[in-house]
mmCIF file of C-alpha atoms in Angstrom:
data_model
loop_
_atom_site.group_PDB
_atom_site.id
_atom_site.type_symbol
_atom_site.label_atom_id
_atom_site.label_comp_id
_atom_site.label_asym_id
_atom_site.label_seq_id
_atom_site.Cartn_x
_atom_site.Cartn_y
_atom_site.Cartn_z
ATOM 1 C CA MET O 3 116.070 113.496 48.508
ATOM 2 C CA LEU O 4 115.412 116.337 46.058
ATOM 3 C CA VAL O 5 116.975 119.726 46.814
ATOM 4 C CA LEU O 6 116.129 123.078 45.237
ATOM 5 C CA GLY O 7 119.180 125.326 44.993
ATOM 6 C CA VAL O 8 118.579 129.022 44.396
ATOM 7 C CA ASP O 9 120.864 131.882 43.354
ATOM 8 C CA PRO O 10 118.803 135.004 44.118
ATOM 9 C CA GLY O 11 118.773 138.231 42.126
ATOM 10 C CA SER O 12 116.133 140.861 41.363
ATOM 11 C CA ASN O 13 116.913 140.777 37.613
ATOM 12 C CA VAL O 14 117.780 137.090 37.256
ATOM 13 C CA THR O 15 117.217 134.318 39.801
ATOM 14 C CA GLY O 16 118.852 130.991 38.973
ATOM 15 C CA TYR O 17 117.453 127.688 40.229
ATOM 16 C CA GLY O 18 118.538 124.066 40.041
ATOM 17 C CA LEU O 19 117.036 120.797 41.269
ATOM 18 C CA VAL O 20 119.468 118.077 42.328
ATOM 19 C CA GLU O 21 118.453 114.595 43.417
ATOM 20 C CA LYS O 22 120.450 112.151 45.498
ATOM 21 C CA LYS O 23 119.792 108.453 44.932
ATOM 22 C CA ASN O 24 122.152 105.666 46.007
ATOM 23 C CA HIS O 25 124.936 108.182 46.745
ATOM 24 C CA GLN O 26 124.594 109.490 43.188
ATOM 25 C CA LEU O 27 123.767 113.138 42.414
ATOM 26 C CA THR O 28 121.588 113.857 39.383
ATOM 27 C CA CYS O 29 120.392 117.149 37.933
ATOM 28 C CA VAL O 30 116.605 117.028 37.539
ATOM 29 C CA HIS O 31 116.120 120.511 36.103
ATOM 30 C CA PHE O 32 117.640 123.976 36.080
ATOM 31 C CA GLY O 33 116.698 127.381 34.744
ATOM 32 C CA LEU O 34 116.288 131.108 35.270
ATOM 33 C CA ILE O 35 113.462 133.255 36.585
ATOM 34 C CA LYS O 36 113.476 136.615 34.805
ATOM 35 C CA PRO O 37 110.839 139.116 35.907
ATOM 36 C CA PRO O 38 109.535 141.443 33.168
ATOM 37 C CA ALA O 39 112.028 144.329 33.116
ATOM 38 C CA LYS O 40 109.449 147.081 32.704
ATOM 39 C CA ALA O 41 107.039 145.939 35.428
ATOM 40 C CA PRO O 42 106.871 147.934 38.696
ATOM 41 C CA PHE O 43 109.511 146.760 41.170
ATOM 42 C CA TYR O 44 107.006 145.120 43.551
ATOM 43 C CA GLN O 45 105.508 143.138 40.668
ATOM 44 C CA ARG O 46 108.976 141.922 39.688
ATOM 45 C CA ILE O 47 109.623 140.741 43.237
ATOM 46 C CA TYR O 48 106.242 139.003 43.205
ATOM 47 C CA HIS O 49 107.175 137.343 39.885
ATOM 48 C CA ILE O 50 110.167 135.726 41.628
ATOM 49 C CA PHE O 51 107.950 134.506 44.481
ATOM 50 C CA ARG O 52 105.494 132.989 41.992
ATOM 51 C CA GLY O 53 108.308 131.422 39.978
ATOM 52 C CA ILE O 54 109.741 129.661 43.031
ATOM 53 C CA GLU O 55 106.223 128.625 44.096
ATOM 54 C CA ASP O 56 105.574 127.083 40.673
ATOM 55 C CA ILE O 57 108.862 125.148 40.712
ATOM 56 C CA MET O 58 108.129 123.788 44.194
ATOM 57 C CA ALA O 59 104.591 122.808 43.222
ATOM 58 C CA HIS O 60 105.829 121.033 40.077
ATOM 59 C CA TYR O 61 108.905 119.204 41.435
ATOM 60 C CA GLY O 62 108.156 118.974 45.174
ATOM 61 C CA PRO O 63 111.695 119.429 46.578
ATOM 62 C CA GLY O 64 112.110 118.442 50.225
ATOM 63 C CA GLU O 65 114.556 121.229 51.099
ATOM 64 C CA MET O 66 115.880 124.517 49.769
ATOM 65 C CA ALA O 67 119.528 125.571 49.744
ATOM 66 C CA ILE O 68 120.458 129.204 49.181
ATOM 67 C CA GLU O 69 123.574 131.320 49.320
ATOM 68 C CA ASP O 70 123.961 133.282 52.520
ATOM 69 C CA ILE O 71 124.752 136.881 51.681
ATOM 70 C CA PHE O 72 126.775 139.133 53.921
ATOM 71 C CA TYR O 73 127.543 141.894 51.510
ATOM 72 C CA ALA O 74 126.780 143.361 48.103
ATOM 73 C CA LYS O 75 128.389 145.950 45.869
ATOM 74 C CA ASN O 76 126.601 148.840 47.529
ATOM 75 C CA VAL O 77 123.573 149.764 49.613
ATOM 76 C CA LYS O 78 121.282 150.092 46.588
ATOM 77 C CA SER O 79 122.143 146.691 45.124
ATOM 78 C CA SER O 80 121.934 145.018 48.541
ATOM 79 C CA LEU O 81 118.439 146.477 49.019
ATOM 80 C CA LYS O 82 117.332 144.977 45.681
ATOM 81 C CA LEU O 83 118.999 141.651 46.408
ATOM 82 C CA GLY O 84 117.377 141.598 49.859
ATOM 83 C CA HIS O 85 113.925 142.035 48.288
ATOM 84 C CA ALA O 86 114.492 139.119 45.887
ATOM 85 C CA ARG O 87 115.921 136.875 48.587
ATOM 86 C CA GLY O 88 113.068 137.800 50.957
ATOM 87 C CA ALA O 89 110.497 136.743 48.330
ATOM 88 C CA ILE O 90 112.296 133.395 47.870
ATOM 89 C CA LEU O 91 112.515 132.680 51.621
ATOM 90 C CA VAL O 92 108.813 133.511 52.005
ATOM 91 C CA ALA O 93 107.953 131.087 49.172
ATOM 92 C CA ALA O 94 109.870 128.257 50.904
ATOM 93 C CA ALA O 95 108.430 128.973 54.356
ATOM 94 C CA HIS O 96 104.940 129.273 52.837
ATOM 95 C CA ARG O 97 105.299 125.751 51.477
ATOM 96 C CA GLY O 98 106.782 124.541 54.741
ATOM 97 C CA ILE O 99 110.128 123.304 53.433
ATOM 98 C CA GLY O 100 113.368 123.830 55.372
ATOM 99 C CA VAL O 101 115.843 126.478 54.236
ATOM 100 C CA PHE O 102 119.589 125.890 54.511
ATOM 101 C CA GLU O 103 122.085 128.689 53.994
ATOM 102 C CA TYR O 104 125.698 128.404 52.909
ATOM 103 C CA SER O 105 128.359 131.046 52.498
ATOM 104 C CA PRO O 106 129.961 131.534 49.050
ATOM 105 C CA LEU O 107 133.177 130.132 50.572
ATOM 106 C CA GLU O 108 131.458 126.924 51.735
ATOM 107 C CA ILE O 109 129.775 126.442 48.361
ATOM 108 C CA LYS O 110 132.981 126.901 46.376
ATOM 109 C CA LYS O 111 134.983 124.694 48.732
ATOM 110 C CA SER O 112 132.353 121.984 48.543
ATOM 111 C CA VAL O 113 132.121 122.001 44.739
ATOM 112 C CA VAL O 114 135.567 123.079 43.522
ATOM 113 C CA GLY O 115 137.633 122.432 46.653
ATOM 114 C CA TYR O 116 138.870 126.011 46.587
ATOM 115 C CA GLY O 117 137.037 128.891 48.327
ATOM 116 C CA ARG O 118 138.048 131.602 45.879
ATOM 117 C CA ALA O 119 137.098 129.798 42.670
ATOM 118 C CA ALA O 120 135.614 131.857 39.814
ATOM 119 C CA LYS O 121 132.015 131.320 38.683
ATOM 120 C CA GLU O 122 133.268 129.623 35.514
ATOM 121 C CA GLN O 123 135.272 127.104 37.549
ATOM 122 C CA VAL O 124 132.177 126.402 39.656
ATOM 123 C CA ARG O 125 130.188 125.783 36.472
ATOM 124 C CA THR O 126 132.823 123.443 35.075
ATOM 125 C CA MET O 127 132.851 121.362 38.265
ATOM 126 C CA VAL O 128 129.045 121.360 38.496
ATOM 127 C CA ARG O 129 128.933 119.966 34.951
ATOM 128 C CA VAL O 130 131.424 117.238 35.873
ATOM 129 C CA ILE O 131 129.676 116.301 39.140
ATOM 130 C CA LEU O 132 126.203 116.201 37.571
ATOM 131 C CA LYS O 133 127.355 114.881 34.161
ATOM 132 C CA LEU O 134 125.644 117.775 32.380
ATOM 133 C CA LYS O 135 125.901 117.919 28.607
ATOM 134 C CA GLU O 136 124.435 121.431 28.411
ATOM 135 C CA GLU O 137 126.256 124.506 29.681
ATOM 136 C CA PRO O 138 123.930 126.250 32.147
ATOM 137 C CA ALA O 139 123.906 130.045 32.515
ATOM 138 C CA LEU O 140 126.173 131.101 35.394
ATOM 139 C CA ASP O 141 123.189 131.971 37.621
ATOM 140 C CA ALA O 142 121.810 128.468 37.087
ATOM 141 C CA SER O 143 125.148 126.721 37.719
ATOM 142 C CA ASP O 144 125.539 128.733 40.939
ATOM 143 C CA ALA O 145 122.100 127.494 41.981
ATOM 144 C CA LEU O 146 123.055 123.883 41.167
ATOM 145 C CA ALA O 147 126.288 124.386 43.153
ATOM 146 C CA VAL O 148 124.493 125.373 46.361
ATOM 147 C CA ALA O 149 122.208 122.321 45.998
ATOM 148 C CA VAL O 150 125.282 120.074 45.541
ATOM 149 C CA CYS O 151 126.920 121.769 48.547
ATOM 150 C CA HIS O 152 123.842 121.060 50.672
ATOM 151 C CA LEU O 153 123.705 117.405 49.640
ATOM 152 C CA ASN O 154 127.430 117.030 50.386
ATOM 153 C CA TRP O 155 126.928 118.704 53.737
ATOM 154 C CA SER O 156 123.964 116.444 54.553
ATOM 155 C CA ARG O 157 126.171 113.419 53.889
ATOM 156 C CA PHE O 158 128.838 114.855 56.192
ATOM 157 C CA ALA O 159 126.186 115.643 58.824
ATOM 158 C CA THR O 160 124.884 112.063 58.670
ATOM 159 C CA LEU O 161 128.383 110.660 59.024
ATOM 160 C CA THR O 162 129.210 112.856 62.007
ATOM 161 C CA ALA O 163 125.686 113.012 63.501
ATOM 162 C CA ASN O 164 126.197 116.762 63.567
ATOM 163 C CA PRO O 165 123.321 118.105 61.513
ATOM 164 C CA ARG O 166 123.407 121.653 60.329
ATOM 165 C CA HIS O 167 120.462 123.569 61.674
ATOM 166 C CA GLU O 168 118.026 125.163 59.301
ATOM 167 C CA GLY O 169 118.688 128.805 58.660
ATOM 168 C CA SER O 170 121.229 128.830 61.454
ATOM 169 C CA ARG O 171 123.508 131.329 59.829
ATOM 170 C CA LYS O 172 121.433 134.445 60.443
ATOM 171 C CA MET Z 19 88.745 154.053 50.851
ATOM 172 C CA LEU Z 20 90.817 152.146 53.416
ATOM 173 C CA VAL Z 21 94.627 152.340 53.088
ATOM 174 C CA LEU Z 22 97.211 150.162 54.802
ATOM 175 C CA GLY Z 23 100.399 152.083 55.571
ATOM 176 C CA VAL Z 24 103.513 150.057 56.361
ATOM 177 C CA ASP Z 25 106.879 150.989 57.876
ATOM 178 C CA PRO Z 26 109.058 147.953 57.113
ATOM 179 C CA GLY Z 27 111.780 146.520 59.342
ATOM 180 C CA SER Z 28 113.135 143.032 59.985
ATOM 181 C CA ASN Z 29 112.917 143.485 63.781
ATOM 182 C CA VAL Z 30 109.816 145.675 63.955
ATOM 183 C CA THR Z 31 107.350 146.425 61.158
ATOM 184 C CA GLY Z 32 104.799 149.133 61.908
ATOM 185 C CA TYR Z 33 101.398 149.233 60.254
ATOM 186 C CA GLY Z 34 98.432 151.585 60.289
ATOM 187 C CA LEU Z 35 95.018 151.565 58.647
ATOM 188 C CA VAL Z 36 93.530 154.920 57.676
ATOM 189 C CA GLU Z 37 90.068 155.417 56.221
ATOM 190 C CA LYS Z 38 88.792 158.346 54.227
ATOM 191 C CA LYS Z 39 85.088 159.138 54.439
ATOM 192 C CA ASN Z 40 83.510 162.441 53.456
ATOM 193 C CA HIS Z 41 86.957 164.083 53.228
ATOM 194 C CA GLN Z 42 87.643 162.994 56.803
ATOM 195 C CA LEU Z 43 90.606 160.774 57.735
ATOM 196 C CA THR Z 44 90.116 158.256 60.539
ATOM 197 C CA CYS Z 45 92.526 155.780 62.077
ATOM 198 C CA VAL Z 46 90.949 152.318 62.029
ATOM 199 C CA HIS Z 47 93.819 150.435 63.645
ATOM 200 C CA PHE Z 48 97.570 150.509 64.118
ATOM 201 C CA GLY Z 49 100.193 148.228 65.584
ATOM 202 C CA LEU Z 50 103.522 146.461 65.298
ATOM 203 C CA ILE Z 51 104.604 143.124 63.829
ATOM 204 C CA LYS Z 52 107.487 141.731 65.863
ATOM 205 C CA PRO Z 53 108.927 138.410 64.657
ATOM 206 C CA PRO Z 54 110.268 136.126 67.405
ATOM 207 C CA ALA Z 55 113.856 137.302 67.961
ATOM 208 C CA LYS Z 56 115.352 133.825 68.281
ATOM 209 C CA ALA Z 57 113.713 132.264 65.216
ATOM 210 C CA PRO Z 58 115.869 131.604 62.112
ATOM 211 C CA PHE Z 59 116.058 134.670 59.876
ATOM 212 C CA TYR Z 60 113.885 133.175 57.116
ATOM 213 C CA GLN Z 61 111.166 132.343 59.648
ATOM 214 C CA ARG Z 62 111.242 135.918 60.919
ATOM 215 C CA ILE Z 63 110.795 137.233 57.389
ATOM 216 C CA TYR Z 64 107.909 134.796 56.894
ATOM 217 C CA HIS Z 65 106.371 136.033 60.174
ATOM 218 C CA ILE Z 66 106.199 139.543 58.656
ATOM 219 C CA PHE Z 67 104.570 138.186 55.472
ATOM 220 C CA ARG Z 68 101.959 136.331 57.552
ATOM 221 C CA GLY Z 69 101.360 139.365 59.761
ATOM 222 C CA ILE Z 70 100.619 141.589 56.752
ATOM 223 C CA GLU Z 71 98.461 138.826 55.218
ATOM 224 C CA ASP Z 72 96.404 138.564 58.426
ATOM 225 C CA ILE Z 73 95.864 142.339 58.612
ATOM 226 C CA MET Z 74 94.754 142.444 54.971
ATOM 227 C CA ALA Z 75 92.401 139.487 55.462
ATOM 228 C CA HIS Z 76 90.871 141.085 58.576
ATOM 229 C CA TYR Z 77 90.502 144.718 57.446
ATOM 230 C CA GLY Z 78 90.422 144.399 53.647
ATOM 231 C CA PRO Z 79 92.345 147.570 52.675
ATOM 232 C CA GLY Z 80 92.002 148.631 49.028
ATOM 233 C CA GLU Z 81 95.590 149.874 48.677
ATOM 234 C CA MET Z 82 98.949 149.720 50.397
ATOM 235 C CA ALA Z 83 101.287 152.675 50.914
ATOM 236 C CA ILE Z 84 104.912 152.087 51.852
ATOM 237 C CA GLU Z 85 108.042 154.163 52.231
ATOM 238 C CA ASP Z 86 110.360 154.018 49.261
ATOM 239 C CA ILE Z 87 113.863 153.292 50.442
ATOM 240 C CA PHE Z 88 116.962 154.457 48.638
ATOM 241 C CA TYR Z 89 119.514 153.897 51.325
ATOM 242 C CA ALA Z 90 120.165 152.383 54.726
ATOM 243 C CA LYS Z 91 122.907 152.714 57.329
ATOM 244 C CA ASN Z 92 125.094 150.081 55.687
ATOM 245 C CA VAL Z 93 125.043 147.097 53.349
ATOM 246 C CA LYS Z 94 124.129 144.624 56.100
ATOM 247 C CA SER Z 95 121.175 146.608 57.407
ATOM 248 C CA SER Z 96 119.936 147.324 53.872
ATOM 249 C CA LEU Z 97 120.032 143.578 53.097
ATOM 250 C CA LYS Z 98 117.853 142.886 56.157
ATOM 251 C CA LEU Z 99 115.506 145.755 55.381
ATOM 252 C CA GLY Z 100 115.245 144.549 51.769
ATOM 253 C CA HIS Z 101 114.167 141.079 52.957
ATOM 254 C CA ALA Z 102 111.431 142.542 55.186
ATOM 255 C CA ARG Z 103 110.209 144.917 52.501
ATOM 256 C CA GLY Z 104 110.252 142.115 49.900
ATOM 257 C CA ALA Z 105 108.018 139.964 52.127
ATOM 258 C CA ILE Z 106 105.558 142.869 52.534
ATOM 259 C CA LEU Z 107 105.426 143.625 48.784
ATOM 260 C CA VAL Z 108 104.836 139.932 48.041
ATOM 261 C CA ALA Z 109 101.959 139.863 50.569
ATOM 262 C CA ALA Z 110 100.276 142.847 48.864
ATOM 263 C CA ALA Z 111 100.784 141.509 45.340
ATOM 264 C CA HIS Z 112 99.571 138.058 46.467
ATOM 265 C CA ARG Z 113 96.316 139.644 47.599
ATOM 266 C CA GLY Z 114 96.132 141.724 44.445
ATOM 267 C CA ILE Z 115 96.104 145.179 46.008
ATOM 268 C CA GLY Z 116 98.019 148.102 44.495
ATOM 269 C CA VAL Z 117 101.254 149.277 46.110
ATOM 270 C CA PHE Z 118 102.142 152.980 46.213
ATOM 271 C CA GLU Z 119 105.594 154.151 47.243
ATOM 272 C CA TYR Z 120 106.550 157.519 48.704
ATOM 273 C CA SER Z 121 109.937 158.918 49.628
ATOM 274 C CA PRO Z 122 110.587 159.943 53.260
ATOM 275 C CA LEU Z 123 110.665 163.549 52.013
ATOM 276 C CA GLU Z 124 107.218 163.291 50.420
ATOM 277 C CA ILE Z 125 105.755 161.664 53.537
ATOM 278 C CA LYS Z 126 107.152 164.280 55.906
ATOM 279 C CA LYS Z 127 106.140 167.148 53.644
ATOM 280 C CA SER Z 128 102.645 165.757 53.314
ATOM 281 C CA VAL Z 129 102.146 165.233 57.056
ATOM 282 C CA VAL Z 130 104.285 167.909 58.744
ATOM 283 C CA GLY Z 131 104.819 170.322 55.838
ATOM 284 C CA TYR Z 132 108.564 170.053 56.303
ATOM 285 C CA GLY Z 133 110.724 167.405 54.597
ATOM 286 C CA ARG Z 134 113.317 167.124 57.346
ATOM 287 C CA ALA Z 135 110.948 166.685 60.266
ATOM 288 C CA ALA Z 136 111.958 164.304 63.092
ATOM 289 C CA LYS Z 137 109.995 161.095 63.751
ATOM 290 C CA GLU Z 138 108.543 162.674 66.919
ATOM 291 C CA GLN Z 139 107.207 165.629 64.934
ATOM 292 C CA VAL Z 140 105.651 163.219 62.430
ATOM 293 C CA ARG Z 141 103.968 161.367 65.305
ATOM 294 C CA THR Z 142 102.643 164.593 66.823
ATOM 295 C CA MET Z 143 101.102 165.655 63.501
ATOM 296 C CA VAL Z 144 99.696 162.171 62.836
ATOM 297 C CA ARG Z 145 97.970 162.321 66.240
ATOM 298 C CA VAL Z 146 96.496 165.728 65.420
ATOM 299 C CA ILE Z 147 95.358 164.746 61.897
ATOM 300 C CA LEU Z 148 93.791 161.455 63.036
ATOM 301 C CA LYS Z 149 92.613 162.759 66.459
ATOM 302 C CA LEU Z 150 94.440 159.941 68.236
ATOM 303 C CA LYS Z 151 94.240 159.860 72.025
ATOM 304 C CA GLU Z 152 96.895 157.151 72.310
ATOM 305 C CA GLU Z 153 100.551 157.726 71.487
ATOM 306 C CA PRO Z 154 101.581 155.109 68.885
ATOM 307 C CA ALA Z 155 105.094 153.656 68.818
ATOM 308 C CA LEU Z 156 107.252 155.557 66.306
ATOM 309 C CA ASP Z 157 107.179 152.651 63.827
ATOM 310 C CA ALA Z 158 103.365 152.679 63.929
ATOM 311 C CA SER Z 159 103.096 156.477 63.572
ATOM 312 C CA ASP Z 160 105.457 156.315 60.572
ATOM 313 C CA ALA Z 161 103.150 153.701 59.045
ATOM 314 C CA LEU Z 162 100.084 155.899 59.684
ATOM 315 C CA ALA Z 163 101.987 158.819 58.132
ATOM 316 C CA VAL Z 164 102.586 157.038 54.828
ATOM 317 C CA ALA Z 165 98.881 156.089 54.697
ATOM 318 C CA VAL Z 166 97.915 159.749 55.333
ATOM 319 C CA CYS Z 167 100.425 160.830 52.666
ATOM 320 C CA HIS Z 168 98.856 158.437 50.151
ATOM 321 C CA LEU Z 169 95.312 159.640 50.882
ATOM 322 C CA ASN Z 170 96.437 163.281 50.550
ATOM 323 C CA TRP Z 171 98.175 162.420 47.301
ATOM 324 C CA SER Z 172 95.101 160.615 45.996
ATOM 325 C CA ARG Z 173 93.050 163.745 46.670
ATOM 326 C CA PHE Z 174 95.603 165.824 44.783
ATOM 327 C CA ALA Z 175 95.670 163.289 41.960
ATOM 328 C CA THR Z 176 91.861 163.428 41.678
ATOM 329 C CA LEU Z 177 91.908 167.226 41.578
ATOM 330 C CA THR Z 178 94.577 167.363 38.893
ATOM 331 C CA ALA Z 179 93.599 164.189 37.027
ATOM 332 C CA ASN Z 180 97.243 163.205 37.314
ATOM 333 C CA PRO Z 181 97.169 159.886 39.145
ATOM 334 C CA ARG Z 182 100.348 158.528 40.596
ATOM 335 C CA HIS Z 183 101.190 155.216 39.029
ATOM 336 C CA GLU Z 184 101.424 152.182 41.233
ATOM 337 C CA GLY Z 185 104.955 151.348 42.262
ATOM 338 C CA SER Z 186 106.279 153.848 39.760
ATOM 339 C CA ARG Z 187 109.252 154.855 41.835
ATOM 340 C CA LYS Z 188 111.421 151.799 41.247
#
């Protein structure tokens, strides 16, 4: 099972691919999608869509995991974030892969064991769990964290026969 | 020149197609895209993307005009609106048609002559300008209004040789 984790943002979108084989989690790839800063806004949003499409075409993940967002700093930043996240959800649905959403609290609890952990703590634990030698950018480690969270949740769901429904949080 | 006007919303997205021939504006079609209420959020956003794709494939508009949004009621509603608008922008960019954004003030001024006009006044003027016998839903008349605004602006731009740049507002 290969999962694409995504940390959406209109300026920087982080992504990470995590594979589960024999109860072992491995990082397959991670990186950042950065739309050209001077392009018109709609072209930047489209750049994110194309970036996610390319990653899915290249690696063929079976599912996508993404942070569920309830709030943002202000109305303007939540509008921008909504655009980016909308483009990413469309890319996943267009390819026909399931989308699973987790709250920041669930992701941090799953990875660090503590719901209020800082991004740096999340990165440190992601590096330990996935045995990463490199230090990913924080947007990429957040993306890896949501993929790890989803794979942990799937294991829990299998054990309890209580599967989490796709996109059930909204 | 056929223009697709769009009034984005995650529950209801209005659209309207306006053609300009011999300095005459005609309504070709208008309607609403309503995603299934009980579907997961990401499927509803995808429904909007597919709806806009279908309209573009069927009518072949040369350009899209859409309201530029600076604010919404609150952070939650602006997140939802951002998702819907992101899906629509991706659909236009995917098809390769230019996107032109206008503020609510510009749209109302262009159609009613008064920047603070109510939605009902906009609808009344849209019906007069396009000689519509039917009364469109307010989301559809808002979509027709932004298309009319764009065609009026294009005329102005041609006269002054001062074309509005695509998606220049963000």
